[in-house]
mmCIF file of C-alpha atoms in Angstrom:
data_model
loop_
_atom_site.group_PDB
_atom_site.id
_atom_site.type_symbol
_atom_site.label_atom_id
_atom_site.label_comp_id
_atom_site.label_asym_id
_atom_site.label_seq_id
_atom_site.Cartn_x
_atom_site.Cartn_y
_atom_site.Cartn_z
ATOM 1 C CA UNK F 30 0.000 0.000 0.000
ATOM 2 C CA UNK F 31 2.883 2.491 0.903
ATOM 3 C CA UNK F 32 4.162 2.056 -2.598
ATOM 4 C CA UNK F 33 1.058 2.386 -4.478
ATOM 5 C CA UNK F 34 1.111 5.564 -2.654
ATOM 6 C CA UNK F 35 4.684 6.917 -3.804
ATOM 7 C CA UNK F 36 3.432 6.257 -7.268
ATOM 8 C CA UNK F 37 0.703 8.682 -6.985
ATOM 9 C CA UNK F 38 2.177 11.634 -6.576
ATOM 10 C CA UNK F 39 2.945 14.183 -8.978
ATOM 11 C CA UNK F 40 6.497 16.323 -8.599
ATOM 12 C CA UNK F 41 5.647 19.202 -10.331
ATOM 13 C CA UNK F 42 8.118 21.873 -11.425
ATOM 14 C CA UNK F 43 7.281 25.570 -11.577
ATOM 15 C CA UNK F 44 10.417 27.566 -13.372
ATOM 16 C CA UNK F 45 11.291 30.916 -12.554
ATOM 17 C CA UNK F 46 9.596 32.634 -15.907
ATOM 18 C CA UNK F 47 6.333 31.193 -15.325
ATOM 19 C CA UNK F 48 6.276 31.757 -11.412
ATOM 20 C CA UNK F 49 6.603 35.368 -12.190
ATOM 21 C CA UNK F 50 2.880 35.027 -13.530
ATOM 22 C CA UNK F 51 1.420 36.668 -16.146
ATOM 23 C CA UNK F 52 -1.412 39.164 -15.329
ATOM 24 C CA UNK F 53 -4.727 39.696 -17.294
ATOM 25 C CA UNK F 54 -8.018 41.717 -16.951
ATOM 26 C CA UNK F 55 -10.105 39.881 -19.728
ATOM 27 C CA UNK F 56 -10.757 36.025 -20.048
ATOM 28 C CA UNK F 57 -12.210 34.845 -23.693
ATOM 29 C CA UNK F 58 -13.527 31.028 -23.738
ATOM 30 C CA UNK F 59 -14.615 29.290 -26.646
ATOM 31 C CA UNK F 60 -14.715 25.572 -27.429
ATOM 32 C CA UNK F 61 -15.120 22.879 -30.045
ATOM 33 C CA UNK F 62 -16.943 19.378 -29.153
ATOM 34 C CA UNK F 63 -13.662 18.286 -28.120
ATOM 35 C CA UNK F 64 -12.007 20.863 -26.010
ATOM 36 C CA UNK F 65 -12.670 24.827 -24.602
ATOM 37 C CA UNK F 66 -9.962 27.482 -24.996
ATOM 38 C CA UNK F 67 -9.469 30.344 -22.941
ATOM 39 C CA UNK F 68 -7.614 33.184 -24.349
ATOM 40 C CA UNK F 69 -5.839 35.542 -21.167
ATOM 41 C CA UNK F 70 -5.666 39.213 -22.581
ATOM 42 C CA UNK F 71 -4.318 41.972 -20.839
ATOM 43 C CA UNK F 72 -6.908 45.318 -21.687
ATOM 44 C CA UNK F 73 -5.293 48.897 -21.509
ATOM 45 C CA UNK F 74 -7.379 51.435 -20.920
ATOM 46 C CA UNK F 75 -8.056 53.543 -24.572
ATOM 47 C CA UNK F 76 -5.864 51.404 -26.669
ATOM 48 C CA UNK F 77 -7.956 49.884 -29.557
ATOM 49 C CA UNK F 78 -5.349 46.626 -29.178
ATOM 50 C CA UNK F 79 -4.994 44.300 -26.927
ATOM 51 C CA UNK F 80 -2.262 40.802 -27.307
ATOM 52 C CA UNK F 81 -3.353 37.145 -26.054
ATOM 53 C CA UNK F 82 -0.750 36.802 -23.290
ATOM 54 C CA UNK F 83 -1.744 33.235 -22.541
ATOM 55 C CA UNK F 84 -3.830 30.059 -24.363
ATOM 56 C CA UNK F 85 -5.016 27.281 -22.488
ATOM 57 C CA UNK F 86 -6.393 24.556 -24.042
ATOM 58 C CA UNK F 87 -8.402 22.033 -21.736
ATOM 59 C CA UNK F 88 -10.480 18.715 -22.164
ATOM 60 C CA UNK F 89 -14.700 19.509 -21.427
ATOM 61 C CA UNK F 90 -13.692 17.511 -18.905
ATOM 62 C CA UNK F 91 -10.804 19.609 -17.412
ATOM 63 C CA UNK F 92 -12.574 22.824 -17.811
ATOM 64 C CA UNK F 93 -15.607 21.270 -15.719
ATOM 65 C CA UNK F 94 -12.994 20.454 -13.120
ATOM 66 C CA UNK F 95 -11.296 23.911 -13.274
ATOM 67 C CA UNK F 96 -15.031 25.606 -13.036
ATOM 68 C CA UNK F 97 -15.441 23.520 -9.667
ATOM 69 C CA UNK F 98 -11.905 24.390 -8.640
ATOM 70 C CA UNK F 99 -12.703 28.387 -8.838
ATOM 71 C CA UNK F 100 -16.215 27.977 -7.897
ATOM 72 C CA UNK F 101 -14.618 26.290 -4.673
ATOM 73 C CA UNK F 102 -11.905 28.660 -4.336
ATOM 74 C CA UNK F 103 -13.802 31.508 -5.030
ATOM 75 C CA UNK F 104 -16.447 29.867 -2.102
ATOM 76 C CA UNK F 105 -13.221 29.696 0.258
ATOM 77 C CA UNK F 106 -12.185 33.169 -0.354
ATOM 78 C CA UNK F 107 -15.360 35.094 0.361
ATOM 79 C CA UNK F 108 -15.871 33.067 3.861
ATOM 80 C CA UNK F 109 -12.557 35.037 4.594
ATOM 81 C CA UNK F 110 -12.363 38.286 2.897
ATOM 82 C CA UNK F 111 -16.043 39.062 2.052
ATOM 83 C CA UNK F 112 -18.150 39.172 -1.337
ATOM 84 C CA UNK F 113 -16.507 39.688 -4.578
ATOM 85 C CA UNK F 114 -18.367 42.787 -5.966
ATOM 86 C CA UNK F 115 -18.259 43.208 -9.570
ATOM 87 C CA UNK F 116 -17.214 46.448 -10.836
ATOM 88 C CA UNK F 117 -19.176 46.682 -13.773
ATOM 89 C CA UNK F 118 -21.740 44.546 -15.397
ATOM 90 C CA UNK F 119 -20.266 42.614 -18.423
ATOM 91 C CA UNK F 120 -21.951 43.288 -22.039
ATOM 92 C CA UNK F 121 -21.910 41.841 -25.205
ATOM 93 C CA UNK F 122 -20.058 42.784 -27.548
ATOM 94 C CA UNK F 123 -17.609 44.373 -25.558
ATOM 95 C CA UNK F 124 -16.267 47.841 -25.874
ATOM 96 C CA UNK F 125 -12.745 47.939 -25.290
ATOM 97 C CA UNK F 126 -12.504 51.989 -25.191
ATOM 98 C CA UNK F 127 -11.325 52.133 -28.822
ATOM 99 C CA UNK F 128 -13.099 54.169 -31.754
ATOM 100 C CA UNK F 129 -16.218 52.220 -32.448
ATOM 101 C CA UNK F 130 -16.318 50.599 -35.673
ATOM 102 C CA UNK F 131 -19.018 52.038 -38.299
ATOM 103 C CA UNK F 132 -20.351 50.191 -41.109
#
């Protein structure tokens, strides 16, 4: 039993690059039958332009398991610090404070 136990676990490795993190105001999902991808964007105020700075690529079955993970983290955090409040209610399309486009 105590060896079936070393064999589960999982050494991962976190290099110095990508524990700096990478920060981003604006999350884009979209998915095929076989997997979701979420685009991380970071949004500067008045610039027309904004770069992917991440792509993740997940299973439907991964990004059901990262939806409980937040949803349970996000849970966690406001039994300690309070309720999230959103700043602004989310619309669709969204304006990213460039010129609007005109047809």
């Amino acid at each position: 039993m105590e060896n079936q136990d070393e064999q589960q676990q999982l050494n991962i490795e976190l290099n110095e690059e990508v524990a700096d993190g990478t920060y981003a105001n604006l999350a884009i999902i979209t998915h095929s039958p076989s997997e979701f991808v979420v685009d991380f964007i970071n949004v500067m105020p008045g610039l027309p332009k904004a770069r992917v700075k991440s792509r993740i690529i997940l299973t439907p079955q991964h990004a059901k398991r990262l939806m409980k993970a937040l949803a349970d983290n996000i849970k966690k955090y406001e039994a300690s610090h309070g309720a999230i409040q959103d700043q602004e209610p989310v619309t669709i399309p969204m304006n990213f404070g460039g010129p609007t486009a005109q047809a």
